[in-house]
Coordinates of C-alpha atoms in Angstrom, one line a residue:
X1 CA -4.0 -32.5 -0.9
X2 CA -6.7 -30.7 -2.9
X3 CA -10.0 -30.8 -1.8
X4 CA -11.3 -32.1 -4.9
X5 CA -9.0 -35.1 -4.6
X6 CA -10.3 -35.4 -0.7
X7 CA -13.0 -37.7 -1.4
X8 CA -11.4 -39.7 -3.8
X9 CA -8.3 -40.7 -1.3
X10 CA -10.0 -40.9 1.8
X11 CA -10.7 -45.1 3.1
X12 CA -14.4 -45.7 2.1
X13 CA -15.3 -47.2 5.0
X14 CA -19.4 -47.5 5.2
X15 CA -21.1 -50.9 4.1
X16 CA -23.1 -49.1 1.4
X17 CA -20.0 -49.0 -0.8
X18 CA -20.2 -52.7 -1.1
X19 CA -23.2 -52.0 -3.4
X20 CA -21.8 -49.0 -5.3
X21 CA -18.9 -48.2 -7.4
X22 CA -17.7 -44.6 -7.7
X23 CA -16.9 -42.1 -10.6
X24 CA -14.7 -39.5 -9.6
X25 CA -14.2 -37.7 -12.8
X26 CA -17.9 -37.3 -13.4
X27 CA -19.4 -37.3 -9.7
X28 CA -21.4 -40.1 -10.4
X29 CA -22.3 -43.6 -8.2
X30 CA -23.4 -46.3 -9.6
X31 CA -25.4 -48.9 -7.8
X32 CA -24.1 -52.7 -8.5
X33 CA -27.7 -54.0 -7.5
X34 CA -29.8 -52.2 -10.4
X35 CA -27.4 -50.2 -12.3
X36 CA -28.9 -46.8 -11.6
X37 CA -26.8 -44.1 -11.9
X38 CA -27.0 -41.3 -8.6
X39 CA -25.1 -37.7 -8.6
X40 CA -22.3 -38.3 -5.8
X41 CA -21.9 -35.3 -3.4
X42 CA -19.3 -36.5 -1.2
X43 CA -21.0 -38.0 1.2
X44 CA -23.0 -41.7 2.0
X45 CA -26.5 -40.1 2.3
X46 CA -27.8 -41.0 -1.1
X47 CA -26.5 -44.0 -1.2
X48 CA -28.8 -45.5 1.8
X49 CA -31.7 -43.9 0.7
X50 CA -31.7 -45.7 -2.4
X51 CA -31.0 -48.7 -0.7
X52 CA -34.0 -48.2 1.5
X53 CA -36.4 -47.1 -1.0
X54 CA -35.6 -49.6 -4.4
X55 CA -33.5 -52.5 -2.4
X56 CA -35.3 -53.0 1.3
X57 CA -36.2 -56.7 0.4
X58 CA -33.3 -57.7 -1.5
X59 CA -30.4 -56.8 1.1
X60 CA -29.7 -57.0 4.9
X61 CA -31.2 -54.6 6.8
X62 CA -28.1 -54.4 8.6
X63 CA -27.3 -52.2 5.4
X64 CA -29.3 -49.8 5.5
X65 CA -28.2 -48.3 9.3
X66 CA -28.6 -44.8 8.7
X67 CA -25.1 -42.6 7.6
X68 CA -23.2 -41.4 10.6

């Protein structure tokens, strides 16, 4: 498998994907919540910081557990 397709194939398996949605062709999250549009670079990191810093009263905090 190509390394490019990696990402896109692997289980997403963290919680902060509930709140996201994913655009493989141009590396892009989007976050359900707000709408804002985030550059994805493979990993989860982004993700829970902008759940931290624009979401912290509107979710569990049981969300925002730091990414492995």
């Amino acid at each position: 498998m190509a390394a490019s397709n990696a990402a896109a194939a692997r289980t997403k398996t963290s919680k902060v994907w509930e709140h996201f949605s994913l655009d493989t062709v141009n590396k892009k999250i989007t976050c359900m919540v707000c709408k804002a549009v985030l550059v994805y670079h493979g990993s989860t990191s982004v993700m829970h910081e902008h759940l931290k810093r624009k979401h912290v009263g509107q979710l569990n905090e049981t969300e925002f557990d730091s990414p492995r």
